[in-house]
């Protein structure tokens, strides 16, 4: 007999019971979820919004149900069931709960169930790519709800939805797919790679937009938002560690100071090696001013970096053209790479943004001090016996205050189809860690873009105003530096006695410096540190006005005509006030005053025609144009010791009869005219040929045989992944590229022909011999590289190899004493740089977590191929020039930077102790003394790093975003004259340790520490070979944790609100130097790798808020 099938098998029975359990669980969730509602009379939809904001439930209902009027409601800790039951009484509405979804329906519960059964559907299927491989982790969601799921390891998914709902399939680097639910259904999806990701548009030279995939050179882009996560008073510092091939050194002058930016190594021996900055296609003149070249220079003129005061909130994107090929269209300015800044425009509609960053500053890396041994009586040095408990304790760190930088930015964008406006207002208010150091900056920008003739004629106009004032932007060095007395102050003495830095002198009838004569200036210009920061003032104020306009005419579908004008005027006022009773090295008995007014005016104009046209399989894009650049600088200054009235700082009170009184009225004008052309020919969007040409006529070549300088470039690229099917290798994009270019560096002005100086009413011939045969410095460069994307564009790899030769180097020599000239110039030499830039990125979604990481790598090798060829004659005397032993380009005491053939542009040479043939230190057998060797200079190494790494990460999860950047500099050396002087004065931790150990080991035997350091130490006059340090360092440079609030919390009245915790220089993971190797005293080429009482680098910790309406 045939057996009947059991209606309930054990498995079916279990599933049935589980369904009942889940139903009850959902019901209990509704019954017990705790909700607080305080609602005035209104609509039922308002109650639904309140429930959704406090729970995970979603609602399905008809619009007419949401419009039902409900009375006032005030409930605390109520369940959803209690709320619904209370409201729906007598309304003719029933509800049903299913999988965290509450279905509302008119009529009886049976009708509600019936309706729910009709509209609730199960959709299932699989998601694969075009090659048939399953895609794991694809987001499958019901549009307009929080209902969603992810595909499993086999690419399968199951989701419940409503008839008529729209289901979305999204996956990073793939084109999203949508479908509409029509009953229970199986929907299998094949997702295609998103070509938009491959067709990324970037800004290139002259502001021309190009598809990244067709470029024949390397371009790296940084979005404006990356510059505003962890802000710096100089936004350029925010690029550190984020771009391959770029080395950034922050100035040691403190908040808002200049930055040194070098790409692909230093190339010019005498010229500029900093990158060119371009804003909206217009190059900016480098007006950083004179950079310190020794330890005795004061910060006269202020830190005038014009790039530092751009408001980062105005930046839309930033492109880095690290190679000459990419920058060839900038001719004699393009040798050192280009930073292209594109600013924001207005958009259709209304958008208002407010951003605040509040950051607190403290010293990051400092020397190690001792407070164990005191000083001897009447001595400033700390070589006394161990301190007793009655003696004052001392920590130099107590001198520093907590600094801060507070930035506020308010931007508004509004407009319609044909006219948009962008307005921004920003303030930066800050104080440094050194007392009485401050910086305030105010930015205002208004930009309007209008279609005068729709889709035909566009006019873009902007005006910007910047006001900045700063006080006491400190440079490293010996004079006007409070850190010398703070670091060297004798242990055991009480510095609190001198915090009142001035006292009234009845004889002189004014307040004078409070500093005991027993301390004196130690031959170092040392004064009371609190007097230095309050009565030796360096104040700078700047007003800057920028006007920019563009007129663009679309002549046809393939031809555009564009004209641009940019005026940039800056007025700078610098004052130096040194009060009476300062050291007589710096001021008279009544004080010293300097006032300098500097005017910088830039005018740039260009006109170009751009073409974008196809001819069958061929495509042509290009531009033809001309440009004019004019720069005008005027300086009016006076300085001198004060006369009769102490501390009255005015021109009238300067002693005119003092020989040190100086009056200066000077200036210059530079002009550059150019024509340029660029063309790219493409074939089937597979192979591209790039050609550029530019000819410059510059005023600095006036008086030479040059009638203009021509700069060409050529490049070719091929998209291999479009030529061959590489899907099986998981390669979605592969491009190979090669380029060759020639660019230049403008020569200094006034050296090509005789010039005259008007001085004391008389004409004075300039002392340099006219160099009429000057040839402009030229860089020839080639590079080849690849750009690759793998695994559905999740992984990207960019690698570039480059090689550059810079020749026609300019050398400056002193003439023989018998000559009518004091100096002369000549062309010679060649410098080579080669290296590798690489960037490896990965981004993916892992469930609700989005992860993006990028690792960049930089290697550069610099080498001086030739200096002055043997037999080169002095053009004045006709005798051979002796340069076999090298050329000194920077020196202070026993520190030198010297150029030699086979060496680098960053080689440091230092003095050493006398040693025998076996390398042992010579010790006098009778006295036990050691001696320095003034005739022997040894190479310490090069300041240039061997490698640089940057590792940038972003992790996002349900509104939380974690960003952190770790970067590393590997190799290079630096010298710390600070540590040498700390040892000499017995205030370093090392000097205390040496005393504890019975002395310093010399040839394996202990030598009295004070006697040893008296010779080996001593700041810049000591034996600096004992104070050479590796500049290798690894740090957590940036970190931020932010949270973006759901807009529904604010009833969508706020478009976005985020708060963040931010930090910079949070952790020095590895560093053996007693200073921060990334700081620099000068943004020039030389005076690098020397620490002499530099201001410490800064650790920044703070918070930020961003709101969008």
mmCIF file of N, CA and C in Angstrom, residues 881-947:
data_model
loop_
_atom_site.group_PDB
_atom_site.id
_atom_site.type_symbol
_atom_site.label_atom_id
_atom_site.label_comp_id
_atom_site.label_asym_id
_atom_site.label_seq_id
_atom_site.Cartn_x
_atom_site.Cartn_y
_atom_site.Cartn_z
ATOM 1 N N UNK A 881 90.163 79.049 -13.885
ATOM 2 C CA UNK A 881 89.365 79.034 -12.656
ATOM 3 C C UNK A 881 89.662 77.750 -11.894
ATOM 4 N N UNK A 882 89.973 77.878 -10.617
ATOM 5 C CA UNK A 882 90.284 76.713 -9.789
ATOM 6 C C UNK A 882 89.023 76.279 -9.034
ATOM 7 N N UNK A 883 88.436 75.174 -9.486
ATOM 8 C CA UNK A 883 87.221 74.682 -8.812
ATOM 9 C C UNK A 883 87.281 73.182 -8.579
ATOM 10 N N UNK A 884 88.527 72.629 -8.623
ATOM 11 C CA UNK A 884 88.645 71.180 -8.478
ATOM 12 C C UNK A 884 88.217 70.702 -7.098
ATOM 13 N N UNK A 885 88.400 71.531 -6.078
ATOM 14 C CA UNK A 885 88.066 71.121 -4.715
ATOM 15 C C UNK A 885 86.613 71.404 -4.366
ATOM 16 N N UNK A 886 85.859 71.909 -5.313
ATOM 17 C CA UNK A 886 84.457 72.162 -5.065
ATOM 18 C C UNK A 886 84.150 73.645 -4.896
ATOM 19 N N UNK A 887 82.880 73.949 -4.808
ATOM 20 C CA UNK A 887 82.416 75.324 -4.669
ATOM 21 C C UNK A 887 81.513 75.399 -3.442
ATOM 22 N N UNK A 888 81.876 76.258 -2.503
ATOM 23 C CA UNK A 888 81.052 76.455 -1.303
ATOM 24 C C UNK A 888 79.858 77.332 -1.656
ATOM 25 N N UNK A 889 78.655 76.857 -1.310
ATOM 26 C CA UNK A 889 77.438 77.617 -1.624
ATOM 27 C C UNK A 889 76.712 78.073 -0.362
ATOM 28 N N UNK A 890 77.103 77.547 0.790
ATOM 29 C CA UNK A 890 76.493 77.963 2.055
ATOM 30 C C UNK A 890 77.438 77.559 3.179
ATOM 31 N N UNK A 891 77.688 78.486 4.104
ATOM 32 C CA UNK A 891 78.584 78.142 5.209
ATOM 33 C C UNK A 891 78.262 78.976 6.431
ATOM 34 N N UNK A 892 78.386 78.356 7.571
ATOM 35 C CA UNK A 892 78.228 79.014 8.867
ATOM 36 C C UNK A 892 79.119 78.284 9.846
ATOM 37 N N UNK A 893 80.188 78.952 10.326
ATOM 38 C CA UNK A 893 81.088 78.312 11.268
ATOM 39 C C UNK A 893 81.711 77.068 10.665
ATOM 40 N N UNK A 894 81.489 75.943 11.314
ATOM 41 C CA UNK A 894 82.095 74.688 10.853
ATOM 42 C C UNK A 894 81.090 73.828 10.092
ATOM 43 N N UNK A 895 80.072 74.461 9.524
ATOM 44 C CA UNK A 895 79.089 73.797 8.647
ATOM 45 C C UNK A 895 79.218 74.400 7.265
ATOM 46 N N UNK A 896 79.269 73.559 6.248
ATOM 47 C CA UNK A 896 79.322 74.028 4.880
ATOM 48 C C UNK A 896 78.464 73.146 3.978
ATOM 49 N N UNK A 897 77.910 73.756 2.936
ATOM 50 C CA UNK A 897 77.351 72.988 1.832
ATOM 51 C C UNK A 897 78.249 73.268 0.635
ATOM 52 N N UNK A 898 78.830 72.206 0.111
ATOM 53 C CA UNK A 898 79.840 72.325 -0.935
ATOM 54 C C UNK A 898 79.447 71.463 -2.129
ATOM 55 N N UNK A 899 79.601 72.034 -3.322
ATOM 56 C CA UNK A 899 79.318 71.311 -4.557
ATOM 57 C C UNK A 899 80.605 70.719 -5.107
ATOM 58 N N UNK A 900 80.546 69.432 -5.438
ATOM 59 C CA UNK A 900 81.681 68.753 -6.063
ATOM 60 C C UNK A 900 81.162 67.872 -7.186
ATOM 61 N N UNK A 901 82.001 67.651 -8.181
ATOM 62 C CA UNK A 901 81.620 66.729 -9.255
ATOM 63 C C UNK A 901 81.450 65.329 -8.679
ATOM 64 N N UNK A 902 80.324 64.709 -9.026
ATOM 65 C CA UNK A 902 79.993 63.399 -8.482
ATOM 66 C C UNK A 902 79.192 63.475 -7.201
ATOM 67 N N UNK A 903 79.101 64.691 -6.620
ATOM 68 C CA UNK A 903 78.322 64.876 -5.396
ATOM 69 C C UNK A 903 76.889 65.282 -5.715
ATOM 70 N N UNK A 904 76.198 65.831 -4.726
ATOM 71 C CA UNK A 904 74.806 66.248 -4.894
ATOM 72 C C UNK A 904 74.677 67.720 -4.532
ATOM 73 N N UNK A 905 73.496 68.272 -4.796
ATOM 74 C CA UNK A 905 73.228 69.660 -4.425
ATOM 75 C C UNK A 905 72.904 69.799 -2.941
ATOM 76 N N UNK A 906 72.985 68.696 -2.188
ATOM 77 C CA UNK A 906 72.678 68.755 -0.759
ATOM 78 C C UNK A 906 73.786 68.249 0.127
ATOM 79 N N UNK A 907 75.033 68.222 -0.371
ATOM 80 C CA UNK A 907 76.127 67.664 0.412
ATOM 81 C C UNK A 907 76.572 68.624 1.508
ATOM 82 N N UNK A 908 76.710 68.054 2.728
ATOM 83 C CA UNK A 908 77.149 68.817 3.899
ATOM 84 C C UNK A 908 78.559 68.379 4.281
ATOM 85 N N UNK A 909 79.415 69.368 4.552
ATOM 86 C CA UNK A 909 80.771 69.116 5.043
ATOM 87 C C UNK A 909 80.926 69.763 6.412
ATOM 88 N N UNK A 910 81.620 69.067 7.316
ATOM 89 C CA UNK A 910 81.774 69.551 8.689
ATOM 90 C C UNK A 910 83.214 69.385 9.141
ATOM 91 N N UNK A 911 83.552 70.086 10.226
ATOM 92 C CA UNK A 911 84.893 69.967 10.815
ATOM 93 C C UNK A 911 84.991 68.684 11.622
ATOM 94 N N UNK A 912 86.207 68.340 11.985
ATOM 95 C CA UNK A 912 86.412 67.105 12.743
ATOM 96 C C UNK A 912 87.538 67.296 13.760
ATOM 97 N N UNK A 913 87.682 66.353 14.675
ATOM 98 C CA UNK A 913 88.793 66.358 15.630
ATOM 99 C C UNK A 913 90.073 65.874 14.951
ATOM 100 N N UNK A 914 91.195 66.286 15.489
ATOM 101 C CA UNK A 914 92.469 65.783 14.971
ATOM 102 C C UNK A 914 92.555 64.279 15.224
ATOM 103 N N UNK A 915 92.913 63.553 14.184
ATOM 104 C CA UNK A 915 93.013 62.098 14.303
ATOM 105 C C UNK A 915 94.312 61.616 13.682
ATOM 106 N N UNK A 916 94.762 60.439 14.157
ATOM 107 C CA UNK A 916 95.984 59.871 13.594
ATOM 108 C C UNK A 916 95.650 59.048 12.370
ATOM 109 N N UNK A 917 96.652 58.400 11.829
ATOM 110 C CA UNK A 917 96.475 57.642 10.587
ATOM 111 C C UNK A 917 95.548 56.450 10.750
ATOM 112 N N UNK A 918 95.359 56.009 11.998
ATOM 113 C CA UNK A 918 94.466 54.871 12.251
ATOM 114 C C UNK A 918 93.035 55.310 12.557
ATOM 115 N N UNK A 919 92.783 56.598 12.543
ATOM 116 C CA UNK A 919 91.437 57.096 12.798
ATOM 117 C C UNK A 919 91.149 57.366 14.260
ATOM 118 N N UNK A 920 92.173 57.222 15.134
ATOM 119 C CA UNK A 920 91.974 57.516 16.554
ATOM 120 C C UNK A 920 92.127 59.010 16.811
ATOM 121 N N UNK A 921 91.394 59.500 17.800
ATOM 122 C CA UNK A 921 91.481 60.905 18.173
ATOM 123 C C UNK A 921 92.832 61.157 18.845
ATOM 124 N N UNK A 922 93.539 62.219 18.380
ATOM 125 C CA UNK A 922 94.821 62.558 18.986
ATOM 126 C C UNK A 922 94.608 63.166 20.381
ATOM 127 N N UNK A 923 95.300 62.614 21.362
ATOM 128 C CA UNK A 923 95.223 63.105 22.736
ATOM 129 C C UNK A 923 96.622 63.511 23.182
ATOM 130 N N UNK A 924 96.764 64.752 23.645
ATOM 131 C CA UNK A 924 98.062 65.239 24.119
ATOM 132 C C UNK A 924 98.480 64.397 25.330
ATOM 133 N N UNK A 925 99.637 63.700 25.261
ATOM 134 C CA UNK A 925 100.023 62.797 26.355
ATOM 135 C C UNK A 925 100.299 63.508 27.668
ATOM 136 N N UNK A 926 100.675 64.804 27.606
ATOM 137 C CA UNK A 926 101.005 65.510 28.843
ATOM 138 C C UNK A 926 99.805 66.192 29.478
ATOM 139 N N UNK A 927 98.910 66.735 28.663
ATOM 140 C CA UNK A 927 97.754 67.467 29.204
ATOM 141 C C UNK A 927 96.452 66.691 29.075
ATOM 142 N N UNK A 928 96.448 65.665 28.234
ATOM 143 C CA UNK A 928 95.210 64.909 28.001
ATOM 144 C C UNK A 928 94.209 65.663 27.141
ATOM 145 N N UNK A 929 94.654 66.757 26.486
ATOM 146 C CA UNK A 929 93.736 67.599 25.696
ATOM 147 C C UNK A 929 93.541 67.027 24.295
ATOM 148 N N UNK A 930 92.425 67.359 23.721
ATOM 149 C CA UNK A 930 92.137 67.046 22.324
ATOM 150 C C UNK A 930 91.981 68.356 21.570
ATOM 151 N N UNK A 931 92.077 68.300 20.236
ATOM 152 C CA UNK A 931 92.002 69.516 19.441
ATOM 153 C C UNK A 931 91.165 69.277 18.179
ATOM 154 N N UNK A 932 90.539 70.353 17.730
ATOM 155 C CA UNK A 932 89.856 70.278 16.450
ATOM 156 C C UNK A 932 90.870 70.437 15.336
ATOM 157 N N UNK A 933 90.504 69.986 14.155
ATOM 158 C CA UNK A 933 91.396 70.060 12.995
ATOM 159 C C UNK A 933 90.837 71.076 12.009
ATOM 160 N N UNK A 934 91.329 72.307 12.019
ATOM 161 C CA UNK A 934 90.746 73.354 11.170
ATOM 162 C C UNK A 934 91.005 73.139 9.682
ATOM 163 N N UNK A 935 91.910 72.276 9.340
ATOM 164 C CA UNK A 935 92.262 72.079 7.936
ATOM 165 C C UNK A 935 91.625 70.845 7.320
ATOM 166 N N UNK A 936 90.811 70.173 8.096
ATOM 167 C CA UNK A 936 90.238 68.926 7.589
ATOM 168 C C UNK A 936 88.712 68.991 7.664
ATOM 169 N N UNK A 937 88.092 69.006 6.518
ATOM 170 C CA UNK A 937 86.630 68.984 6.424
ATOM 171 C C UNK A 937 86.214 67.634 5.870
ATOM 172 N N UNK A 938 85.236 67.008 6.522
ATOM 173 C CA UNK A 938 84.782 65.692 6.085
ATOM 174 C C UNK A 938 83.338 65.795 5.598
ATOM 175 N N UNK A 939 82.998 64.946 4.675
ATOM 176 C CA UNK A 939 81.634 64.923 4.143
ATOM 177 C C UNK A 939 80.726 64.172 5.116
ATOM 178 N N UNK A 940 79.722 64.885 5.629
ATOM 179 C CA UNK A 940 78.772 64.256 6.544
ATOM 180 C C UNK A 940 77.753 63.423 5.790
ATOM 181 N N UNK A 941 77.460 63.819 4.562
ATOM 182 C CA UNK A 941 76.439 63.150 3.751
ATOM 183 C C UNK A 941 75.602 64.185 3.041
ATOM 184 N N UNK A 942 74.506 63.737 2.495
ATOM 185 C CA UNK A 942 73.596 64.619 1.770
ATOM 186 C C UNK A 942 72.298 64.768 2.547
ATOM 187 N N UNK A 943 71.701 65.967 2.478
ATOM 188 C CA UNK A 943 70.413 66.180 3.150
ATOM 189 C C UNK A 943 69.285 65.466 2.416
ATOM 190 N N UNK A 944 69.514 65.112 1.151
ATOM 191 C CA UNK A 944 68.443 64.518 0.346
ATOM 192 C C UNK A 944 68.082 63.132 0.867
ATOM 193 N N UNK A 945 66.798 62.813 0.985
ATOM 194 C CA UNK A 945 66.387 61.476 1.443
ATOM 195 C C UNK A 945 66.647 60.432 0.372
ATOM 196 N N UNK A 946 66.804 59.202 0.806
ATOM 197 C CA UNK A 946 66.926 58.096 -0.151
ATOM 198 C C UNK A 946 65.561 57.723 -0.707
ATOM 199 N N UNK A 947 64.566 57.681 0.160
ATOM 200 C CA UNK A 947 63.200 57.345 -0.242
ATOM 201 C C UNK A 947 62.221 58.166 0.591
#
